[in-house]
mmCIF file of C-alpha atoms in Angstrom:
data_model
loop_
_atom_site.group_PDB
_atom_site.id
_atom_site.type_symbol
_atom_site.label_atom_id
_atom_site.label_comp_id
_atom_site.label_asym_id
_atom_site.label_seq_id
_atom_site.Cartn_x
_atom_site.Cartn_y
_atom_site.Cartn_z
ATOM 1 C CA MET A 1 7.071 0.190 21.482
ATOM 2 C CA ASN A 2 3.552 0.448 22.891
ATOM 3 C CA LEU A 3 3.348 3.132 25.531
ATOM 4 C CA PRO A 4 1.036 2.538 28.515
ATOM 5 C CA GLN A 5 -1.131 5.507 27.558
ATOM 6 C CA GLU A 6 -1.887 4.188 24.062
ATOM 7 C CA ILE A 7 -5.369 2.820 23.492
ATOM 8 C CA ILE A 8 -5.682 -0.376 21.460
ATOM 9 C CA VAL A 9 -8.670 -0.104 19.135
ATOM 10 C CA VAL A 10 -9.983 -3.234 17.422
ATOM 11 C CA SER A 11 -11.914 -2.138 14.367
ATOM 12 C CA GLY A 12 -13.325 -3.163 11.025
ATOM 13 C CA LEU A 13 -16.658 -3.526 9.314
ATOM 14 C CA PRO A 14 -19.414 -5.305 11.236
ATOM 15 C CA ARG A 15 -18.934 -9.106 10.941
ATOM 16 C CA SER A 16 -15.263 -8.785 9.928
ATOM 17 C CA GLY A 17 -13.728 -10.654 12.877
ATOM 18 C CA THR A 18 -13.448 -7.950 15.523
ATOM 19 C CA SER A 19 -14.929 -10.171 18.245
ATOM 20 C CA LEU A 20 -12.374 -12.859 17.417
ATOM 21 C CA MET A 21 -9.569 -10.304 17.718
ATOM 22 C CA MET A 22 -10.888 -9.178 21.111
ATOM 23 C CA GLN A 23 -10.889 -12.831 22.236
ATOM 24 C CA MET A 24 -7.313 -13.254 21.032
ATOM 25 C CA LEU A 25 -6.125 -10.140 22.853
ATOM 26 C CA SER A 26 -7.900 -11.163 26.041
ATOM 27 C CA GLN A 27 -6.391 -14.657 25.874
ATOM 28 C CA GLY A 28 -2.984 -13.134 25.180
ATOM 29 C CA GLY A 29 -3.046 -10.974 28.293
ATOM 30 C CA VAL A 30 -4.412 -7.610 27.146
ATOM 31 C CA GLU A 31 -7.021 -6.072 29.411
ATOM 32 C CA ILE A 32 -10.147 -5.388 27.370
ATOM 33 C CA VAL A 33 -12.844 -2.777 27.823
ATOM 34 C CA THR A 34 -16.283 -4.382 27.676
ATOM 35 C CA ASP A 35 -19.524 -4.100 29.590
ATOM 36 C CA HIS A 36 -20.865 -7.589 28.671
ATOM 37 C CA LEU A 37 -24.280 -6.066 27.884
ATOM 38 C CA ARG A 38 -24.549 -7.903 24.570
ATOM 39 C CA SER A 39 -24.799 -11.601 25.315
ATOM 40 C CA PRO A 40 -23.330 -14.389 23.202
ATOM 41 C CA ASP A 41 -25.730 -15.758 20.592
ATOM 42 C CA PRO A 42 -25.588 -18.135 17.603
ATOM 43 C CA ASP A 43 -23.848 -15.467 15.499
ATOM 44 C CA ASN A 44 -21.112 -14.882 18.095
ATOM 45 C CA PRO A 45 -21.233 -17.846 20.483
ATOM 46 C CA ARG A 46 -18.161 -16.622 22.378
ATOM 47 C CA GLY A 47 -19.491 -13.099 22.840
ATOM 48 C CA TYR A 48 -19.246 -9.683 21.246
ATOM 49 C CA PHE A 49 -16.842 -7.890 23.631
ATOM 50 C CA GLU A 50 -18.595 -4.585 23.032
ATOM 51 C CA TYR A 51 -18.635 -1.432 25.139
ATOM 52 C CA GLU A 52 -21.804 0.630 24.737
ATOM 53 C CA ALA A 53 -20.050 3.937 25.464
ATOM 54 C CA ALA A 54 -17.830 3.379 22.415
ATOM 55 C CA LYS A 55 -20.906 3.553 20.179
ATOM 56 C CA ASP A 56 -21.567 7.108 21.419
ATOM 57 C CA ILE A 57 -18.005 8.381 21.003
ATOM 58 C CA GLU A 58 -19.140 11.138 18.644
ATOM 59 C CA ASP A 59 -21.082 12.751 21.499
ATOM 60 C CA ASP A 60 -19.062 11.636 24.522
ATOM 61 C CA ALA A 61 -15.431 10.540 24.540
ATOM 62 C CA SER A 62 -14.891 11.260 28.242
ATOM 63 C CA TRP A 63 -14.404 7.528 28.947
ATOM 64 C CA LEU A 64 -11.377 7.195 26.637
ATOM 65 C CA PRO A 65 -8.680 7.940 29.265
ATOM 66 C CA THR A 66 -9.884 4.879 31.219
ATOM 67 C CA ALA A 67 -9.072 2.748 28.149
ATOM 68 C CA ARG A 68 -5.383 3.677 28.050
ATOM 69 C CA GLY A 69 -3.265 0.549 27.851
ATOM 70 C CA LYS A 70 -6.359 -1.566 27.157
ATOM 71 C CA ALA A 71 -8.264 -2.753 24.078
ATOM 72 C CA VAL A 72 -11.689 -1.520 23.013
ATOM 73 C CA LYS A 73 -13.783 -2.624 20.044
ATOM 74 C CA MET A 74 -15.208 -0.024 17.680
ATOM 75 C CA ILE A 75 -16.760 -0.378 14.216
ATOM 76 C CA SER A 76 -14.846 1.345 11.443
ATOM 77 C CA MET A 77 -17.365 4.156 10.940
ATOM 78 C CA LEU A 78 -16.648 5.421 14.456
ATOM 79 C CA LEU A 79 -12.883 5.790 13.997
ATOM 80 C CA TYR A 80 -13.442 9.285 12.599
ATOM 81 C CA HIS A 81 -14.553 10.360 16.080
ATOM 82 C CA LEU A 82 -11.389 9.326 17.929
ATOM 83 C CA PRO A 83 -10.126 12.560 19.478
ATOM 84 C CA PRO A 84 -6.563 13.489 18.458
ATOM 85 C CA THR A 85 -5.707 14.113 22.125
ATOM 86 C CA GLU A 86 -5.053 10.364 22.652
ATOM 87 C CA ARG A 87 -2.672 7.918 20.971
ATOM 88 C CA TYR A 88 -4.022 4.744 19.366
ATOM 89 C CA ARG A 89 -2.855 1.377 18.069
ATOM 90 C CA VAL A 90 -5.581 0.244 15.671
ATOM 91 C CA LEU A 91 -5.908 -3.413 14.708
ATOM 92 C CA PHE A 92 -8.073 -3.229 11.591
ATOM 93 C CA LEU A 93 -9.768 -6.485 10.604
ATOM 94 C CA GLU A 94 -10.242 -7.090 6.900
ATOM 95 C CA ARG A 95 -12.524 -9.770 5.532
ATOM 96 C CA ASP A 96 -13.753 -10.509 2.030
ATOM 97 C CA LEU A 97 -16.684 -8.119 1.538
ATOM 98 C CA GLU A 98 -18.935 -10.814 0.110
ATOM 99 C CA GLU A 99 -18.336 -12.879 3.268
ATOM 100 C CA VAL A 100 -19.083 -9.830 5.431
ATOM 101 C CA LEU A 101 -22.380 -9.302 3.603
ATOM 102 C CA GLN A 102 -23.265 -12.996 3.784
ATOM 103 C CA SER A 103 -22.577 -13.046 7.532
ATOM 104 C CA GLN A 104 -24.664 -9.897 8.039
ATOM 105 C CA GLU A 105 -27.542 -11.377 6.039
ATOM 106 C CA THR A 106 -27.422 -14.585 8.080
ATOM 107 C CA MET A 107 -27.545 -12.601 11.306
ATOM 108 C CA LEU A 108 -30.401 -10.370 10.117
ATOM 109 C CA ARG A 109 -32.436 -13.413 9.026
ATOM 110 C CA ARG A 110 -31.921 -15.026 12.413
ATOM 111 C CA MET A 111 -33.141 -11.819 14.061
ATOM 112 C CA ASN A 112 -36.110 -11.550 11.637
ATOM 113 C CA ARG A 113 -34.894 -8.146 10.465
ATOM 114 C CA PRO A 114 -34.820 -6.869 6.882
ATOM 115 C CA SER A 115 -31.618 -6.138 4.984
ATOM 116 C CA ALA A 116 -30.462 -2.538 5.121
ATOM 117 C CA ALA A 117 -30.014 -2.373 1.343
ATOM 118 C CA PRO A 118 -29.454 -4.669 -1.653
ATOM 119 C CA SER A 119 -26.122 -6.514 -1.534
ATOM 120 C CA ALA A 120 -24.650 -4.748 -4.578
ATOM 121 C CA GLU A 121 -25.446 -1.382 -3.013
ATOM 122 C CA MET A 122 -23.949 -2.399 0.335
ATOM 123 C CA LEU A 123 -20.824 -3.767 -1.369
ATOM 124 C CA SER A 124 -20.269 -0.472 -3.193
ATOM 125 C CA ALA A 125 -20.905 1.559 -0.027
ATOM 126 C CA TYR A 126 -18.436 -0.553 1.975
ATOM 127 C CA GLN A 127 -15.757 -0.270 -0.719
ATOM 128 C CA THR A 128 -16.121 3.515 -0.802
ATOM 129 C CA HIS A 129 -16.134 3.739 3.002
ATOM 130 C CA LEU A 130 -12.960 1.650 3.322
ATOM 131 C CA GLU A 131 -11.093 3.628 0.645
ATOM 132 C CA ARG A 132 -11.948 6.945 2.298
ATOM 133 C CA LEU A 133 -11.256 5.667 5.797
ATOM 134 C CA HIS A 134 -7.795 4.331 4.934
ATOM 135 C CA GLU A 135 -6.924 7.629 3.217
ATOM 136 C CA TRP A 136 -7.995 9.466 6.376
ATOM 137 C CA LEU A 137 -6.126 7.063 8.679
ATOM 138 C CA ALA A 138 -2.911 7.532 6.686
ATOM 139 C CA GLY A 139 -2.914 11.207 7.653
ATOM 140 C CA ARG A 140 -3.488 10.701 11.384
ATOM 141 C CA THR A 141 -0.257 11.024 13.362
ATOM 142 C CA GLU A 142 -1.891 9.854 16.610
ATOM 143 C CA ILE A 143 -2.994 6.553 15.026
ATOM 144 C CA SER A 144 -0.741 3.569 14.238
ATOM 145 C CA LEU A 145 -2.477 0.977 12.078
ATOM 146 C CA LEU A 146 -2.060 -2.751 11.499
ATOM 147 C CA ARG A 147 -4.335 -4.327 8.911
ATOM 148 C CA VAL A 148 -5.156 -7.940 9.787
ATOM 149 C CA GLY A 149 -6.731 -10.334 7.303
ATOM 150 C CA TYR A 150 -9.471 -12.511 8.755
ATOM 151 C CA ARG A 151 -8.460 -15.509 6.646
ATOM 152 C CA ASN A 152 -4.842 -15.041 7.710
ATOM 153 C CA LEU A 153 -5.917 -15.297 11.350
ATOM 154 C CA LEU A 154 -7.590 -18.613 10.630
ATOM 155 C CA ASN A 155 -4.933 -20.036 8.312
ATOM 156 C CA GLU A 156 -1.786 -18.806 10.091
ATOM 157 C CA PRO A 157 -2.777 -18.039 13.694
ATOM 158 C CA ALA A 158 0.717 -18.299 15.205
ATOM 159 C CA THR A 159 2.240 -16.004 12.578
ATOM 160 C CA GLU A 160 -0.544 -13.462 12.993
ATOM 161 C CA ALA A 161 -0.348 -13.590 16.798
ATOM 162 C CA ARG A 162 3.390 -12.793 16.593
ATOM 163 C CA ARG A 163 2.726 -9.957 14.165
ATOM 164 C CA ILE A 164 0.058 -8.477 16.435
ATOM 165 C CA ALA A 165 2.243 -8.735 19.551
ATOM 166 C CA HIS A 166 5.114 -7.059 17.684
ATOM 167 C CA PHE A 167 2.843 -4.234 16.498
ATOM 168 C CA LEU A 168 1.534 -3.680 20.020
ATOM 169 C CA GLY A 169 5.032 -3.875 21.479
ATOM 170 C CA ARG A 170 3.858 -6.342 24.088
ATOM 171 C CA ASN A 171 5.003 -9.696 25.356
ATOM 172 C CA LEU A 172 1.724 -11.551 24.839
ATOM 173 C CA ASP A 173 0.903 -15.215 25.414
ATOM 174 C CA LEU A 174 0.982 -16.227 21.740
ATOM 175 C CA ALA A 175 -0.095 -19.824 22.324
ATOM 176 C CA ALA A 176 -3.120 -18.656 24.313
ATOM 177 C CA MET A 177 -4.008 -16.181 21.569
ATOM 178 C CA THR A 178 -4.208 -18.966 19.009
ATOM 179 C CA THR A 179 -6.609 -20.973 21.216
ATOM 180 C CA ALA A 180 -9.233 -18.277 20.622
ATOM 181 C CA ILE A 181 -9.422 -19.360 16.979
ATOM 182 C CA ASP A 182 -12.033 -21.978 16.186
ATOM 183 C CA PRO A 183 -12.202 -22.657 12.430
ATOM 184 C CA ALA A 184 -15.627 -24.244 12.946
ATOM 185 C CA LEU A 185 -16.982 -20.751 13.610
ATOM 186 C CA TYR A 186 -15.920 -19.625 10.117
ATOM 187 C CA ARG A 187 -19.325 -20.427 8.689
ATOM 188 C CA ASN A 188 -19.964 -17.672 6.160
ATOM 189 C CA ARG A 189 -17.120 -18.140 3.772
ATOM 190 C CA LYS A 190 -16.443 -17.590 0.121
ATOM 191 C CA PRO A 191 -14.999 -20.665 -1.600
#
């Protein structure tokens, strides 16, 4: 059962579906922590649901108590900085790594920014990061984890909404959660 003091953390690699999960939670009745500083754009037309303070958690986690009972979005690399003094329910979005890279490339091109590294190098780095992160998460007693497949959200939204509500221990509006899913926005996909 989700206790009121637990913080819901929506995480995953960039472009893995975390914004979609935040939309689903919001539609389902979970209060979300966002500052609306990053505006919707062609890459995320429904918004990013980010909270700038979360990006600086390594240096300042003083805001975390205000997130108890709510959901906050945080990229996977930042999970290491969650202080063990809180309790967390982490919804970890998993998407095919080639699709993640394709989506990132599309976004960088639109922004006229260069790629961070060659795709093969990024793929290897992401695989290593995810392996190490999941090993680390398995040893954290203050963190409960639910891995959520991006394709599963799109292909079986009602089933996934029920699974998420069960994991969070909340009576969420499951029908409203599924309305957040728009298959037309699944543009960078692997056949």
